[in-house]
Every structure is written in C-alpha cells, then in structure tokens.
C-alpha cells in the first residue's frame, strides 16, 4: 500500500480546473433549484430563476423538465406560467410519460385542463391519460377528458377500469359509448379473478359480455365467489370452450378446485359432459382425490371412456394414481358388467407402467383374476412383479401355471427377477419354475438380473442352476452385460460360477472387447486372469489390444502387453494398433507400442506407413516419436478406398483424397499441416519428391495449388525447386486456383514462367479471368506477346472469353490489337465471333481496325453476321464498318444473313443501306441464297427492301429458278408475287417451268403456266393481275381425280397409241396416282398386255433412243391442257400430235438422223411457218431466238450426232426436250396450241 502524501506535498488544482468545477456546481444547483421551485409550486422563485437565465427545459436524472415536475404535483399556476414562457408540453421523461399523463396519473384535473387548453400535447397523449386515469380510478379526470377530447372512446381505458374494478369509471366510459371487444375475455377474467363483482354485474346489465370464458377461468383458478357471481349474472353453467370443448366443471376438475366444482354442481352442471377428447370431469379429477370423491358421490358415470378408450379407472392406472385406483375399483365393482374388465385392464396398464403400488391396490381391491388372465399379463405376473408373496402362493395353490408366458414370452420368474422381488422369486423357484426359460428376445431371468445389477437375485438364480452361458438372440451372454457396465463383483461371480470369458456376440466381440471399449480396467484384469483370449478378433479384425489403443487406455494397453498380446496383429484394412495410435495422435499409446517392438514400417492395405498416416493427420508429436524410431521419412503410399471399413475407421481418413505414390511431405503440404512440413524438412525429407500419379507434382506444387502460402514459403526457404519436372509447375497451380498470395511468393522466388503442355501462366490467368494474377505476371516479366499453337496471343484469349478487365489490363500494357492468329484473325474478329460486345467496345475505343481481314477475306462484321451476333452487328455498323465488304468469294454480310436465314441481322443490314444485289462468285445474290434454301423469312425482308428478284447469277439462273429447284412452293409463290419473270431462263435455256416439270412438281408448274397465261392475257387485253393468275391455278397433283381427270387419261391413252388397249379399271387406278407414279404403273399394265414400253415407243415412231423420261415429259406437257384439248389431240396422228405440242415428230426424227437441222425443217414447214413478226430478237433476255423455229437450243449439236449414241444419250435428250417448249412471242408457228 502506497504511503499517504503529506499535506505539503499534495498537488492543488489549477485555477482553470477550479473554475470549471465551480461552473458545474453552479449549473447543477441552478437546475436543481428550478426543478424544486416547479415541484413545490414556488412561482415567484421560479420566475426569478428563469429571469436569471435558468433553463426551463433542463432535465433531471429521470428526464423530467420543470413542466413535468409541476404537472406531476398538481401545480396549476406553475404549469400555466411555464407554458406561457414557451416550455415544451410534448416532452416525455425516460419512462415515456408526458406532462398530461403525469397529471392524469395523480388526478390533477386542473393541470389536465391547462395542458389541453394552452399547450401542444404529444399525439395520443389524451388516450394515454385516459387509460391511466381509468386504471387508477380518477373519475373527474376521466369525465373531463371524455367531455373535452374524446370523439371515439377507445377500448383500452374501459379494459383498465374493468380490470381494476372502478365501477363509476366504467359507467362513465359506457355512457360515452366505449365498447368492449367481444373477443376480449382477458379483461373480464382479470376483474373476476380480482373479485370485482360489481363491475361484472354492471357489464352484464349492459349486455357487454357473456361471461362464459370468464367462468372457465374463475373455475380453474378456484374463485368460488367469482364463479357464483358469474352464474348469478347469467353465465351458462354448461357453456363449452370453442377449441377444447371443456365446460367450467372440466376446468375445475382438472385443476382440483373442489369449492368451484361444488358451486357449479349446485347450479346443475352436467356431470358426464365430454369435451373434444371425450374426457369427462370425473376422468380429469383422478389426480385430485377430493374432487374425484365429490363427483363420484354425485353419481358421475365411471364407465365413460375417452378417445383412447380409457375409463377413469384405466386413466388413473396409467398415470400411477394408486389411491384413485383403489377408490374407483371399490366403487366400480359390481355396478356394471364392464367394471370388472376395466379393473383387469387397469392391472395390466399399471404393471406395464411399473406402478407397483397401483398393482397392489388393485389386487387387494379384489380384481377378478380370471378376467385379468385374459390380458397380456396374468395375475401371477402382476403379483410376482409387485412382490406379493402371499398372492403368488395363493395363485399357485389355486393351480396357476408357474411357467405361464406373457405376450412377450416372459415368465413370472422373469418379472420377479426384473423387479428384484427375492421372496416371490424363491416361491416361484420352489414351485419348480423354469429358471432358463427365455422371453422373445432371448433374455432369461439371469440376463435381466445382471442387466439391472440385482446381485442377490443373481446369486439365487445361479444357486438354482441358471445357465450363465445361455445367449440371447444377439448371442450375448449375461457376463457380456456385466462387462459392459464394468461391474467387477458380478463379472467375478459369473466367471467363478462357470461363465465363459470368451463368448462371442453377433459382432464377434468378447466380454474383454466390451470392457476395454469402455475403459473398465479392473473388469479387464479379472477377465484376463480368468483366461480370456488376448488375440481373438472381431468380425472386422479388431483385437482387444486395438480397442485399448484406439480408446487411449494406456493402463489396459499395458495390461494386455504384459500378458503377451500380439502388438503387430493386422486389423481391418491392414491397420495395426500402431497405425491407429499415430492416426489419432495417441502419443502415450504410440510410445508404449514402440517400446513393445511394434513394426514402424508396417504398411496398411492402402500402402501407408505409420509415419505417413501421422503426417497426413498432422500429428506432430507422433511424428517426433516415429522419427526417433528411425521411420522412413520418404515412404510413399498408393491411396485407394477399400471395399469395406472397420468400426474403428468410420470417422477417419483425410477429407481430401491424395494422389498415388505421394510422400509424407506431400500429404502434409496438401492438407496444410505447417508444423509437420517444417519438421519433415528439418529432418531431411526429400523436398522435391514427386508423386507417381500423373499431374500430381511435388510438395511445392500441391501447396501452391491449395493456396497454402506459409507452407510454400517454408518449402522455398529449403530451396524446393519451382520446376514442374515435365508437369504443371507450382506457378501454374497458383494461377489456376487464383491464390494471389502464393503467386506473389513464387514470383519473388523467381519461379519459372515457361509454358507447360501449351499453357503459359499468363494465358492461364487470362483464361481464369484473374486480373490481379495477370498484373503480377506482367510485372514479373511474362511475355504478353507469346503465342500458343494456334497463334493466339493473350489478348485474343481475353477477347474470346469476354474478360473485359483482363483486356483492359493488356491494353494498358500496350498489347498488339492488330496481331493476327495463324488464320489471320485479330482480337476484333475473335470478339465478334464470340459475341463479346463489351470487349468489342473496348477494342474499338482502343482504335482496333474494324475492316481487318483474315483468311478468305472475313471481316469482323462478316464474322459477326455468320454467328448471328445481332448486337455485335449493330455496334460494328455504328462504328462505321463497311456494310458491303465481301469475302474473297464475293459473299457480303447480306448474302450470309440471307443464306443462313438470320432475319434480325438481315433487317439490320438492310436498314444500314447495304447493297442487296451484289453477286457472290458462282452463288448469285442474297435472293439466290435465300431462295435456294427456302428461307422464306429472309426472302420477305429482301422483297420488302426491293431486292432484284430477276437478278441472274453466273449460269443465268434467277432466284425463281433456285426456288423451284427446292420443291418448296411458298418461296416460289412469294417471288411470283414480287413480279419474278417466269420466262427468264438459264444460259442452257432451261426455264423455271422446266425445273418444275423435271421434279414432277405439278402444282408449281401449273402456277407458273397460269402466271404466263395471265401475262399473255394482260398483254392482249390490257393486263390481268398476278393474284388472279395464282388464284386460278390448278389443284395439287395429289387431289382425287374427278370426271374431267378421267377424260384426260382417256385422251392420254389415245396419245399413247390406239393399239394399246387398257380397261376402264386400269384407267381409274391410274387416275388415283400422282404423275410420277402413273408411268411406273403404266409400264406394268403394258407388260401385262404383252406389250412392253419399248414396243410402245416403236409404235410412236421413235428410233429407240427416246425413252421413258421423254415419254414422261410428253405426258407432263399434255397434262397442262383441258380435257377437250386432249381429246382433240387424240384424234390426230402421232406426227400431228407432236407438232401441235412443239415436239419433234417421227418425220423430224428421221430428218435429224439424216443430218437435217431444225432450221431447214422450219423452212420446209415441218414445224409450222414463222410470220414476219419473228425477227430473231431476244424476247427472253440474253437467250437468242432463231427465225422460223419455236425451239431454242443451248448447243449447236444436231440430233443426228446424238442419235448415233444410241440409248445411252437419254439424259441429254431429256434435258433438251424439257427446254424446247416454246415460250416466245412468235404466234404463227404456235397458233395450233395453247400458250404454255
């Protein structure tokens, strides 16, 4: 304790400190004074203090201002003066009370009036004041507030007045039309419980409440006077609660309130009313004997059962109320027939719930034993369980079966042993009870006696020759349970009386296993002394020594070792006790086992040594002990999960699987055991030892991959190599998993930046979208211009992945934006192809070339169009990309969008005013591309944009020709609607109509024919609309033929030749087929008539080389005419028919075979004579028209030169025949036939 300083040495306060202290004292005094003046009503003093500068809003310790002080003490003049001085009337103290509330609380009505009239009180302060005044019974304040402020009186004031019994206040509130909520019964209950009966009467008079819930509460609380008052006021004595269905008598009986029950009974309460659970009041009263006796004396029905079929007697027996059981059984016997059965069942229930007193009570009450015998337990069982020796003797003398079984197979001897009733047990044994008779689970009386530690009962049973080695259904002998509980005396007594120390249970456990698992040393020593086997294994291979080691029981371990237990015995999965000790860090056990010459290099089934397991689990001290025992620090292991696991291994093993052939150092580094790593490095473990599994790496790699920075530092401090030895390097592992701290440490250690398997750290960082790792690598000198096998730079990869932040970092490092890949793609190409719009914006802002080309002339815009990247296309167009730039083959963006049917992209390009008629090399324009693939939506956009529908490609084909060849009618219809020229032919002279006929597309051919007819009609008659022509087109070819079609086939038969006769049935069957299939059927019919197709052609005048497809063409052309026209054709000769159809007849064929050309035939009139209007102009565009002939040929070769080729030239002849239908304006030579 420090010595006190003398007065001379004490330091006085400075003048400044003294001045501050003086000011605080004066300030506190002033505050105290103004509060005191206000509280005591010293108006003049208050005025003087306020004039002197005192704060009128100063707060005391309770948070009250002078105004609140004055209001609380009723100082009306002071309150009025403070309000005039501007004091705040809305202020509340720390309890939340305002001045108005305090005035109402103390009944100062004048102050209440002043505050309400002259001050601005807080919101809802009037309601609070009314509640307080009602609760405290300040009638004048209540009346004043109701008169001045309240338009609608709230409920809480009425509740407060009712609860506290202020009748006059209640009258005033009810007069002001205050109402009590019909659902609010708590207030009424409170009033009743407090004995405020006058309030209750007043409420009943005004019909504000019914009183029934309050009656239940009063009955349960035992307020007999309140119950009587409620009943007098009109409450229903038998009213039930909505949920439980209880009456007031139920509530009183359950709570044991005798007086309340008597009052209720005096008002004729229903004695046998049942609630929702079907419980009667007498059943609920079994716990309260006085109420029970009262209800029984009132003749309550004792036979009514609840929803669980329990009568009052059964319910009392289940709950263990012995006195109630005695009373009910005595009252119930003999009343009704069911009473005896209930009493017998009550015996069973009491016995099951182990209530011996209830059993004794019921037995002494004289329950019928015969009725009880029918239950689960006989009376002998019950008597034995309760220890009633005389009753047991009586039952046995009356002939009861001493070995009778319960439903569970237990005998009376079993019950006597279980409840330790020695006298009853002896009586049963003297009656020759079977001592080894087991119940259903296999337990004998000796089992239950051992399990409950009844030593005297065990002695009696063994003296009666009970078998100590008899096992239950799980093969457990009595000594097993004694060993389990560690009861040395019982174990010793059982072993002394012949119990086996090596009996096995269903798991293969012996009593020694059990006692060691629970650490019972003395019991274990007793079993060992009794000769228990030390090396018996369980079904999973565990020995007693393993149990002792795993449970860290050193004393038991030493006991087993001293008695010669095998220390290296292999358990399940090859684990020895030493492995277990190392795994769980049991240091003392480990040392004892090492001292007992346990094998330190012993491997498990997984190939792990003891030291590896210790390193894997991070057991540093165990590692020290093993290293001192010269365990191999670099021993590898090949991990694999075995098929099964022992009960000792259920919760073991690392959470992260380790690769094959890893070392202890690798395992410790992978599992982040820093201290173990440091120790192994210091002890000389190989720091660069790689796991034998591919891609596993070194300890440094796995630590970097896992982000264990401290371990990485420790390994680097011991000069661990940063090389990957042909596999991924530690640097790549850190970058891949985004461990920045680890990456920083490796870079500071000058880790190699070389790429492995085509992967460099920088490209890996880009691929992982790791900007921070990228910056660290760039600062460390990683080459941002290094390419991969495809010539990609990191900037290409960032553009492809859409890594915007990475791209910005590379741009900041001045990455080359125009550097091409091996295919010539710039980053802009890559971003456009991948649809990475944010990256694209950044590249354009960095002034990347939007017109750059890669192989085949692809620009970024074309690349985006090819992948349907709409937003990218829009952005590139905004960036002034050339909309008409084409590939090397001439394909523009519009062409690509049309060919791929990318309608949105096509619309965007059209709106950007892209050229629509630019022709690609050998592929035509955009309309060709769309028509050739039947892309109807793209064609609609092109037609709407006024694309040239008659634009020829390199071979002269128009989009209509391409659409016809697809066999898809809607595109053809669209082109015809768009004024496509049906007379426009290819360079070889083929018209779209030829293509339709070639593909047997009758509908398409008819539409084109009708369009041409409409065109010709319009030329002669002022023009006819295309819609009219289309609407008048023929029906589809697969329509069912009618009479007109049958006439056509009749005409065709005449055309084929009158020598061939077909039946009407054959013609009808032909009429139901399509044009394509009719010729095949016709050939079969001709063959059936003995006339082949070749013979038919000979009859037609052909020279053998004009074959089936020419005939089919003839058929197809003829089918374009009406029935009347075909019938007229059938009356002509074959030569005349062919001339009328514009096809070479037999004479022309013979002339051609003699070298006569078409021109000479025309001049001789063989095919008709051209008029002077046939001037040789080209009515079909580039197609030349020869005067005097209605046939145009794409080749100058004569028919005679072709005829010499024989039948092999049918395909060229078919092609020529298909294109030789006259389509010119030369009407003179075609006047005998309709225009086609």
Short mmCIF file of C-alpha atoms in Angstrom, two decimals, residues 1070-1234:
data_model
loop_
_atom_site.label_atom_id
_atom_site.label_comp_id
_atom_site.label_asym_id
_atom_site.label_seq_id
_atom_site.Cartn_x
_atom_site.Cartn_y
_atom_site.Cartn_z
CA UNK A 1070 -54.11 -44.62 -112.98
CA UNK A 1071 -56.24 -41.58 -112.25
CA UNK A 1072 -55.78 -42.05 -108.50
CA UNK A 1073 -51.98 -41.89 -108.74
CA UNK A 1074 -49.63 -38.93 -108.99
CA UNK A 1075 -47.99 -38.09 -112.32
CA UNK A 1076 -44.71 -39.52 -111.16
CA UNK A 1077 -46.20 -42.86 -110.20
CA UNK A 1078 -48.54 -43.20 -113.20
CA UNK A 1079 -45.77 -44.10 -115.63
CA UNK A 1080 -44.45 -46.89 -113.48
CA UNK A 1081 -47.95 -48.32 -113.21
CA UNK A 1082 -48.49 -47.82 -116.94
CA UNK A 1083 -45.39 -49.84 -117.78
CA UNK A 1084 -46.63 -52.68 -115.60
CA UNK A 1085 -50.02 -52.59 -117.33
CA UNK A 1086 -48.40 -52.61 -120.76
CA UNK A 1087 -46.29 -55.56 -119.77
CA UNK A 1088 -49.41 -57.42 -118.60
CA UNK A 1089 -50.90 -56.91 -122.09
CA UNK A 1090 -47.80 -58.37 -123.71
CA UNK A 1091 -46.63 -55.00 -124.97
CA UNK A 1092 -43.53 -53.51 -123.40
CA UNK A 1093 -42.66 -49.85 -123.17
CA UNK A 1094 -40.01 -50.26 -125.88
CA UNK A 1095 -42.63 -51.63 -128.28
CA UNK A 1096 -44.88 -48.72 -127.49
CA UNK A 1097 -42.11 -46.27 -128.35
CA UNK A 1098 -41.54 -48.06 -131.64
CA UNK A 1099 -45.24 -47.62 -132.46
CA UNK A 1100 -44.90 -43.91 -131.72
CA UNK A 1101 -42.23 -43.64 -134.41
CA UNK A 1102 -39.17 -43.16 -132.18
CA UNK A 1103 -35.88 -44.66 -133.19
CA UNK A 1104 -35.28 -46.42 -129.79
CA UNK A 1105 -33.24 -43.73 -128.15
CA UNK A 1106 -36.19 -41.64 -126.97
CA UNK A 1107 -37.06 -43.47 -123.75
CA UNK A 1108 -39.29 -43.32 -120.74
CA UNK A 1109 -38.38 -39.85 -119.47
CA UNK A 1110 -39.16 -38.27 -122.89
CA UNK A 1111 -42.47 -40.07 -122.77
CA UNK A 1112 -42.98 -38.76 -119.25
CA UNK A 1113 -42.22 -35.27 -120.48
CA UNK A 1114 -44.80 -35.70 -123.23
CA UNK A 1115 -47.25 -36.85 -120.60
CA UNK A 1116 -46.43 -33.92 -118.35
CA UNK A 1117 -46.81 -31.35 -121.14
CA UNK A 1118 -50.08 -32.85 -122.30
CA UNK A 1119 -51.45 -32.71 -118.77
CA UNK A 1120 -51.33 -28.93 -118.84
CA UNK A 1121 -54.30 -28.79 -121.23
CA UNK A 1122 -58.01 -29.25 -120.76
CA UNK A 1123 -59.89 -32.45 -121.43
CA UNK A 1124 -61.38 -31.11 -124.64
CA UNK A 1125 -57.97 -30.12 -125.99
CA UNK A 1126 -56.53 -33.52 -125.16
CA UNK A 1127 -59.46 -35.31 -126.79
CA UNK A 1128 -58.84 -33.22 -129.90
CA UNK A 1129 -55.16 -34.16 -129.80
CA UNK A 1130 -56.08 -37.82 -129.53
CA UNK A 1131 -57.86 -37.68 -132.88
CA UNK A 1132 -54.70 -36.51 -134.69
CA UNK A 1133 -51.91 -38.70 -135.96
CA UNK A 1134 -48.83 -39.09 -133.84
CA UNK A 1135 -46.80 -36.77 -136.02
CA UNK A 1136 -49.50 -34.11 -135.90
CA UNK A 1137 -49.79 -34.52 -132.14
CA UNK A 1138 -46.08 -33.91 -131.65
CA UNK A 1139 -46.10 -30.90 -133.96
CA UNK A 1140 -49.05 -29.42 -132.09
CA UNK A 1141 -47.16 -29.91 -128.81
CA UNK A 1142 -43.99 -28.34 -130.22
CA UNK A 1143 -42.03 -31.58 -130.02
CA UNK A 1144 -40.16 -33.35 -132.88
CA UNK A 1145 -42.32 -35.97 -134.55
CA UNK A 1146 -41.25 -39.11 -136.40
CA UNK A 1147 -40.54 -37.25 -139.68
CA UNK A 1148 -38.35 -34.73 -137.93
CA UNK A 1149 -36.53 -37.51 -136.13
CA UNK A 1150 -35.82 -39.22 -139.40
CA UNK A 1151 -34.73 -35.93 -140.92
CA UNK A 1152 -32.38 -35.32 -137.99
CA UNK A 1153 -30.86 -38.75 -138.39
CA UNK A 1154 -30.09 -37.75 -141.99
CA UNK A 1155 -28.30 -34.57 -140.85
CA UNK A 1156 -31.15 -32.12 -141.45
CA UNK A 1157 -31.13 -29.40 -138.82
CA UNK A 1158 -34.01 -27.62 -137.17
CA UNK A 1159 -33.67 -24.57 -139.31
CA UNK A 1160 -34.19 -26.43 -142.57
CA UNK A 1161 -37.16 -28.20 -141.06
CA UNK A 1162 -38.68 -24.90 -140.14
CA UNK A 1163 -38.06 -23.51 -143.62
CA UNK A 1164 -39.76 -26.56 -145.19
CA UNK A 1165 -42.78 -26.06 -142.95
CA UNK A 1166 -42.35 -29.26 -140.98
CA UNK A 1167 -42.85 -27.41 -137.73
CA UNK A 1168 -45.00 -24.58 -138.99
CA UNK A 1169 -44.10 -21.30 -140.63
CA UNK A 1170 -43.00 -18.25 -138.71
CA UNK A 1171 -44.53 -14.94 -139.63
CA UNK A 1172 -42.68 -11.78 -140.39
CA UNK A 1173 -43.03 -10.77 -136.72
CA UNK A 1174 -40.48 -13.39 -135.79
CA UNK A 1175 -37.47 -11.17 -136.34
CA UNK A 1176 -34.86 -13.03 -134.35
CA UNK A 1177 -34.96 -10.66 -131.40
CA UNK A 1178 -34.36 -11.98 -127.95
CA UNK A 1179 -37.68 -11.95 -126.12
CA UNK A 1180 -36.13 -13.78 -123.16
CA UNK A 1181 -33.21 -11.54 -122.29
CA UNK A 1182 -29.88 -12.98 -123.33
CA UNK A 1183 -31.47 -16.03 -124.97
CA UNK A 1184 -31.07 -15.95 -128.81
CA UNK A 1185 -34.14 -16.65 -130.91
CA UNK A 1186 -33.68 -18.27 -134.32
CA UNK A 1187 -36.13 -17.17 -137.03
CA UNK A 1188 -38.51 -19.85 -138.27
CA UNK A 1189 -38.25 -22.16 -135.28
CA UNK A 1190 -40.06 -22.24 -131.93
CA UNK A 1191 -37.27 -24.26 -130.30
CA UNK A 1192 -34.11 -22.83 -128.82
CA UNK A 1193 -31.09 -24.94 -128.15
CA UNK A 1194 -28.22 -24.37 -125.80
CA UNK A 1195 -25.94 -26.30 -128.12
CA UNK A 1196 -25.40 -26.43 -131.90
CA UNK A 1197 -25.13 -30.21 -131.90
CA UNK A 1198 -27.60 -31.89 -134.26
CA UNK A 1199 -29.97 -34.67 -133.33
CA UNK A 1200 -28.26 -36.93 -135.86
CA UNK A 1201 -24.99 -36.76 -133.96
CA UNK A 1202 -26.83 -37.63 -130.78
CA UNK A 1203 -28.81 -40.39 -132.45
CA UNK A 1204 -25.62 -42.25 -133.20
CA UNK A 1205 -25.01 -42.63 -129.48
CA UNK A 1206 -27.99 -44.92 -129.14
CA UNK A 1207 -29.97 -45.41 -125.92
CA UNK A 1208 -27.16 -44.04 -123.70
CA UNK A 1209 -27.93 -40.43 -124.58
CA UNK A 1210 -31.38 -40.29 -122.99
CA UNK A 1211 -30.41 -37.86 -120.26
CA UNK A 1212 -29.16 -35.11 -122.61
CA UNK A 1213 -32.16 -35.70 -124.83
CA UNK A 1214 -34.46 -35.43 -121.84
CA UNK A 1215 -32.82 -32.15 -120.91
CA UNK A 1216 -33.20 -30.80 -124.44
CA UNK A 1217 -36.74 -32.00 -124.72
CA UNK A 1218 -37.57 -30.34 -121.40
CA UNK A 1219 -36.26 -26.97 -122.56
CA UNK A 1220 -37.71 -26.97 -126.06
CA UNK A 1221 -41.18 -25.80 -125.04
CA UNK A 1222 -41.82 -22.65 -126.99
CA UNK A 1223 -42.06 -19.54 -124.89
CA UNK A 1224 -41.55 -16.81 -127.50
CA UNK A 1225 -43.93 -14.23 -128.85
CA UNK A 1226 -43.88 -15.98 -132.26
CA UNK A 1227 -47.59 -16.81 -132.52
CA UNK A 1228 -47.66 -18.04 -136.13
CA UNK A 1229 -45.87 -21.33 -135.53
CA UNK A 1230 -47.75 -21.99 -132.28
CA UNK A 1231 -51.22 -20.99 -133.35
CA UNK A 1232 -52.43 -24.57 -133.17
CA UNK A 1233 -51.62 -24.97 -129.45
CA UNK A 1234 -52.41 -23.07 -126.26
#
